[in-house]
mmCIF file of C-alpha atoms in Angstrom:
data_model
loop_
_atom_site.group_PDB
_atom_site.id
_atom_site.type_symbol
_atom_site.label_atom_id
_atom_site.label_comp_id
_atom_site.label_asym_id
_atom_site.label_seq_id
_atom_site.Cartn_x
_atom_site.Cartn_y
_atom_site.Cartn_z
ATOM 1 C CA UNK A 238 11.436 -27.397 -14.731
ATOM 2 C CA UNK A 239 10.246 -30.511 -12.799
ATOM 3 C CA UNK A 240 6.578 -30.035 -11.335
ATOM 4 C CA UNK A 241 5.315 -33.096 -9.475
ATOM 5 C CA UNK A 242 1.636 -31.788 -8.782
ATOM 6 C CA UNK A 243 -0.266 -29.093 -9.415
ATOM 7 C CA UNK A 244 -3.470 -28.489 -6.862
ATOM 8 C CA UNK A 245 -6.665 -26.399 -7.328
ATOM 9 C CA UNK A 246 -8.758 -24.984 -4.515
ATOM 10 C CA UNK A 247 -12.171 -23.384 -4.808
ATOM 11 C CA UNK A 248 -13.938 -21.529 -2.009
ATOM 12 C CA UNK A 249 -17.304 -20.247 -2.383
ATOM 13 C CA UNK A 250 -18.711 -18.020 0.411
ATOM 14 C CA UNK A 251 -22.649 -17.983 0.645
ATOM 15 C CA UNK A 252 -23.024 -16.546 4.144
ATOM 16 C CA UNK A 253 -20.659 -14.321 6.421
ATOM 17 C CA UNK A 254 -21.401 -13.405 9.914
ATOM 18 C CA UNK A 255 -24.681 -14.931 9.801
ATOM 19 C CA UNK A 256 -25.951 -13.234 6.775
ATOM 20 C CA UNK A 257 -26.244 -14.654 3.438
ATOM 21 C CA UNK A 258 -24.352 -13.044 0.774
ATOM 22 C CA UNK A 259 -25.876 -10.677 -1.546
ATOM 23 C CA UNK A 260 -23.504 -12.110 -4.563
ATOM 24 C CA UNK A 261 -21.530 -15.159 -3.396
ATOM 25 C CA UNK A 262 -17.524 -14.542 -3.679
ATOM 26 C CA UNK A 263 -15.815 -17.321 -5.210
ATOM 27 C CA UNK A 264 -11.993 -17.782 -4.696
ATOM 28 C CA UNK A 265 -9.707 -20.004 -6.629
ATOM 29 C CA UNK A 266 -6.265 -20.847 -6.032
ATOM 30 C CA UNK A 267 -3.868 -23.109 -8.086
ATOM 31 C CA UNK A 268 -0.726 -24.133 -7.064
ATOM 32 C CA UNK A 269 2.389 -26.105 -8.611
ATOM 33 C CA UNK A 270 4.973 -28.259 -6.379
ATOM 34 C CA UNK A 271 8.059 -28.229 -8.027
ATOM 35 C CA UNK A 272 11.701 -29.468 -7.288
ATOM 36 C CA UNK A 273 13.856 -26.620 -5.940
ATOM 37 C CA UNK A 274 16.138 -26.126 -8.316
ATOM 38 C CA UNK A 275 18.937 -24.742 -5.831
ATOM 39 C CA UNK A 276 18.499 -27.321 -3.127
ATOM 40 C CA UNK A 277 21.550 -29.325 -2.539
ATOM 41 C CA UNK A 278 23.858 -26.607 -4.243
ATOM 42 C CA UNK A 279 25.170 -24.779 -1.264
ATOM 43 C CA UNK A 280 24.430 -20.868 -1.391
ATOM 44 C CA UNK A 281 24.077 -19.837 -5.097
ATOM 45 C CA UNK A 282 24.947 -16.608 -5.807
ATOM 46 C CA UNK A 283 23.212 -16.221 -9.381
ATOM 47 C CA UNK A 284 19.630 -17.122 -9.152
ATOM 48 C CA UNK A 285 18.575 -15.580 -12.453
ATOM 49 C CA UNK A 286 19.453 -18.262 -14.889
ATOM 50 C CA UNK A 287 17.007 -20.705 -13.286
ATOM 51 C CA UNK A 288 14.394 -18.135 -12.644
ATOM 52 C CA UNK A 289 14.510 -17.226 -16.350
ATOM 53 C CA UNK A 290 13.919 -20.913 -17.167
ATOM 54 C CA UNK A 291 11.332 -21.718 -15.015
ATOM 55 C CA UNK A 292 9.208 -18.633 -13.490
ATOM 56 C CA UNK A 293 7.900 -17.940 -17.046
ATOM 57 C CA UNK A 294 6.816 -21.971 -17.367
ATOM 58 C CA UNK A 295 5.019 -21.814 -14.351
ATOM 59 C CA UNK A 296 3.334 -18.692 -14.830
ATOM 60 C CA UNK A 297 1.814 -19.301 -17.950
ATOM 61 C CA UNK A 298 0.545 -23.322 -16.344
ATOM 62 C CA UNK A 299 -0.773 -21.578 -13.605
ATOM 63 C CA UNK A 300 -2.431 -18.735 -15.367
ATOM 64 C CA UNK A 301 -3.866 -20.554 -18.119
ATOM 65 C CA UNK A 302 -5.473 -23.297 -15.415
ATOM 66 C CA UNK A 303 -7.120 -20.515 -13.348
ATOM 67 C CA UNK A 304 -8.395 -18.587 -16.175
ATOM 68 C CA UNK A 305 -10.217 -22.156 -17.352
ATOM 69 C CA UNK A 306 -11.923 -21.850 -14.071
ATOM 70 C CA UNK A 307 -12.869 -18.364 -13.878
ATOM 71 C CA UNK A 308 -13.089 -15.907 -17.023
ATOM 72 C CA UNK A 309 -10.606 -12.986 -16.773
ATOM 73 C CA UNK A 310 -13.605 -10.336 -17.163
ATOM 74 C CA UNK A 311 -15.131 -12.097 -13.645
ATOM 75 C CA UNK A 312 -12.142 -11.470 -11.834
ATOM 76 C CA UNK A 313 -11.402 -8.694 -9.434
ATOM 77 C CA UNK A 314 -9.140 -9.596 -6.802
ATOM 78 C CA UNK A 315 -5.518 -11.279 -7.110
ATOM 79 C CA UNK A 316 -2.352 -12.525 -5.850
ATOM 80 C CA UNK A 317 0.250 -14.794 -5.792
ATOM 81 C CA UNK A 318 2.181 -16.800 -3.169
ATOM 82 C CA UNK A 319 5.264 -19.238 -2.681
ATOM 83 C CA UNK A 320 6.443 -21.647 -0.059
ATOM 84 C CA UNK A 321 9.892 -23.453 0.182
ATOM 85 C CA UNK A 322 10.656 -26.873 2.044
ATOM 86 C CA UNK A 323 12.971 -26.949 4.961
ATOM 87 C CA UNK A 324 16.166 -27.426 2.928
ATOM 88 C CA UNK A 325 15.671 -24.121 0.862
ATOM 89 C CA UNK A 326 15.910 -20.822 1.537
ATOM 90 C CA UNK A 327 12.876 -17.864 1.541
ATOM 91 C CA UNK A 328 14.799 -16.597 -1.371
ATOM 92 C CA UNK A 329 14.522 -19.513 -3.559
ATOM 93 C CA UNK A 330 10.459 -19.107 -3.143
ATOM 94 C CA UNK A 331 10.836 -15.407 -3.804
ATOM 95 C CA UNK A 332 12.894 -16.012 -6.756
ATOM 96 C CA UNK A 333 9.997 -17.464 -8.926
ATOM 97 C CA UNK A 334 7.246 -15.013 -7.948
ATOM 98 C CA UNK A 335 8.931 -11.752 -7.673
ATOM 99 C CA UNK A 336 9.940 -11.610 -11.801
ATOM 100 C CA UNK A 337 7.854 -9.589 -13.825
ATOM 101 C CA UNK A 338 8.193 -13.019 -16.301
ATOM 102 C CA UNK A 339 6.083 -14.496 -13.497
ATOM 103 C CA UNK A 340 3.755 -12.160 -12.363
ATOM 104 C CA UNK A 341 2.715 -10.115 -15.795
ATOM 105 C CA UNK A 342 1.429 -13.382 -17.217
ATOM 106 C CA UNK A 343 -1.343 -13.521 -14.673
ATOM 107 C CA UNK A 344 -2.032 -9.455 -14.619
ATOM 108 C CA UNK A 345 -2.059 -9.165 -18.504
ATOM 109 C CA UNK A 346 -4.613 -12.068 -19.019
ATOM 110 C CA UNK A 347 -7.067 -10.893 -16.241
ATOM 111 C CA UNK A 348 -6.421 -7.129 -17.243
ATOM 112 C CA UNK A 349 -4.868 -6.192 -14.342
ATOM 113 C CA UNK A 350 -3.112 -3.022 -13.435
ATOM 114 C CA UNK A 351 -2.146 -3.121 -9.440
ATOM 115 C CA UNK A 352 0.825 -5.434 -8.636
ATOM 116 C CA UNK A 353 0.109 -8.924 -6.905
ATOM 117 C CA UNK A 354 -0.641 -9.066 -3.432
ATOM 118 C CA UNK A 355 2.028 -11.520 -2.303
ATOM 119 C CA UNK A 356 3.289 -13.715 0.449
ATOM 120 C CA UNK A 357 6.799 -16.065 0.223
ATOM 121 C CA UNK A 358 7.904 -18.140 3.179
ATOM 122 C CA UNK A 359 9.225 -21.308 4.418
ATOM 123 C CA UNK A 360 7.148 -24.148 5.711
ATOM 124 C CA UNK A 361 6.537 -27.921 6.319
ATOM 125 C CA UNK A 362 4.481 -30.130 4.264
ATOM 126 C CA UNK A 363 0.850 -30.156 5.255
ATOM 127 C CA UNK A 364 0.875 -26.132 6.588
ATOM 128 C CA UNK A 365 -1.665 -24.157 6.179
ATOM 129 C CA UNK A 366 -0.539 -21.937 3.586
ATOM 130 C CA UNK A 367 -1.791 -17.730 3.250
ATOM 131 C CA UNK A 368 -2.204 -16.412 -0.484
ATOM 132 C CA UNK A 369 -3.197 -12.734 0.277
ATOM 133 C CA UNK A 370 -5.205 -10.510 -2.481
ATOM 134 C CA UNK A 371 -6.369 -6.981 -3.532
ATOM 135 C CA UNK A 372 -8.110 -5.410 -6.251
ATOM 136 C CA UNK A 373 -6.620 -6.042 -9.887
ATOM 137 C CA UNK A 374 -6.783 -2.326 -10.536
ATOM 138 C CA UNK A 375 -7.524 -0.374 -7.315
ATOM 139 C CA UNK A 376 -4.668 -0.883 -4.951
ATOM 140 C CA UNK A 377 -6.602 1.018 -1.996
ATOM 141 C CA UNK A 378 -10.259 -0.740 -2.124
ATOM 142 C CA UNK A 379 -10.165 -2.248 0.964
ATOM 143 C CA UNK A 380 -13.167 -4.519 0.544
ATOM 144 C CA UNK A 381 -10.967 -6.376 -1.769
ATOM 145 C CA UNK A 382 -8.438 -7.376 0.641
ATOM 146 C CA UNK A 383 -8.563 -10.974 1.007
ATOM 147 C CA UNK A 384 -7.052 -14.093 2.081
ATOM 148 C CA UNK A 385 -7.048 -17.698 0.548
ATOM 149 C CA UNK A 386 -6.139 -20.325 2.699
ATOM 150 C CA UNK A 387 -5.046 -23.749 1.480
ATOM 151 C CA UNK A 388 -2.613 -26.685 2.051
ATOM 152 C CA UNK A 389 -1.189 -29.432 0.497
ATOM 153 C CA UNK A 390 -0.868 -32.584 2.659
ATOM 154 C CA UNK A 391 2.458 -33.928 1.350
ATOM 155 C CA UNK A 392 4.112 -30.341 0.156
ATOM 156 C CA UNK A 393 6.526 -28.681 -0.079
ATOM 157 C CA UNK A 394 9.049 -31.525 0.538
ATOM 158 C CA UNK A 395 12.446 -30.371 1.831
ATOM 159 C CA UNK A 396 13.643 -29.967 -1.636
ATOM 160 C CA UNK A 397 10.551 -28.561 -3.145
ATOM 161 C CA UNK A 398 8.856 -25.010 -3.665
ATOM 162 C CA UNK A 399 5.219 -24.584 -4.140
ATOM 163 C CA UNK A 400 4.096 -21.533 -6.399
ATOM 164 C CA UNK A 401 0.624 -20.365 -6.292
ATOM 165 C CA UNK A 402 -1.711 -17.822 -7.980
ATOM 166 C CA UNK A 403 -5.205 -16.930 -6.836
ATOM 167 C CA UNK A 404 -8.293 -14.967 -8.083
ATOM 168 C CA UNK A 405 -11.510 -13.847 -6.792
ATOM 169 C CA UNK A 406 -14.513 -12.580 -8.262
ATOM 170 C CA UNK A 407 -15.291 -9.929 -5.756
ATOM 171 C CA UNK A 408 -14.227 -8.821 -2.530
ATOM 172 C CA UNK A 409 -15.410 -9.560 0.994
ATOM 173 C CA UNK A 410 -19.293 -10.757 1.356
ATOM 174 C CA UNK A 411 -20.012 -7.813 3.962
ATOM 175 C CA UNK A 412 -17.084 -5.338 3.249
ATOM 176 C CA UNK A 413 -17.852 -2.422 5.970
ATOM 177 C CA UNK A 414 -14.572 -0.413 6.137
ATOM 178 C CA UNK A 415 -13.519 2.522 4.511
ATOM 179 C CA UNK A 416 -11.318 2.690 1.249
ATOM 180 C CA UNK A 417 -7.639 3.672 1.829
ATOM 181 C CA UNK A 418 -8.632 6.801 -0.282
ATOM 182 C CA UNK A 419 -11.566 7.917 2.068
ATOM 183 C CA UNK A 420 -8.937 7.548 5.142
ATOM 184 C CA UNK A 421 -6.368 9.667 3.185
ATOM 185 C CA UNK A 422 -8.904 12.408 2.057
ATOM 186 C CA UNK A 423 -10.604 12.504 5.802
ATOM 187 C CA UNK A 424 -6.760 12.517 7.374
ATOM 188 C CA UNK A 425 -6.087 15.756 4.939
ATOM 189 C CA UNK A 426 -9.116 17.681 5.916
ATOM 190 C CA UNK A 427 -8.475 17.008 9.664
ATOM 191 C CA UNK A 428 -4.734 17.834 9.511
ATOM 192 C CA UNK A 429 -3.869 19.702 6.292
ATOM 193 C CA UNK A 430 -1.490 16.362 5.598
ATOM 194 C CA UNK A 431 -0.648 13.015 5.880
ATOM 195 C CA UNK A 432 1.999 12.218 8.769
#
């Protein structure tokens, strides 16, 4: 595993829609930029050996850094993202974050029970990246459907992968839409079932 850099982004929302937040919401993203282990090797059929060698180490490093900034008990929302450079496949980005050996480290550390919301893409250096989040234990709680946007001026390079995790200590500041569970109950009452 060859990590070139680790970047941390912190955003604190104090006002939204011209109205002060009752409680400011802080979101943190920690991202690692590493050499793509599959770049330059042509089509690699079996990605598993490198997944097993790299994903747990990256997951542990990012998790340790994030929870040093936001204690697990404060975390309500979480997610993950990966972007591969233009010489790689989207599968290379997916490979490093879509394994329990990566995600479970973060989920377990913060007491989460839902899957980590995710995004995997291909991007040029400096592109705006989105890291979606959801509530760590209630997957239908729409107030916690958040997106942290960030960018790294020189990453991902053509032969690199950018891997990130994110967390927030709340949901959207002035959330005003119904939860998924409320929609389900209302639609069942109206129609007798969901279609």
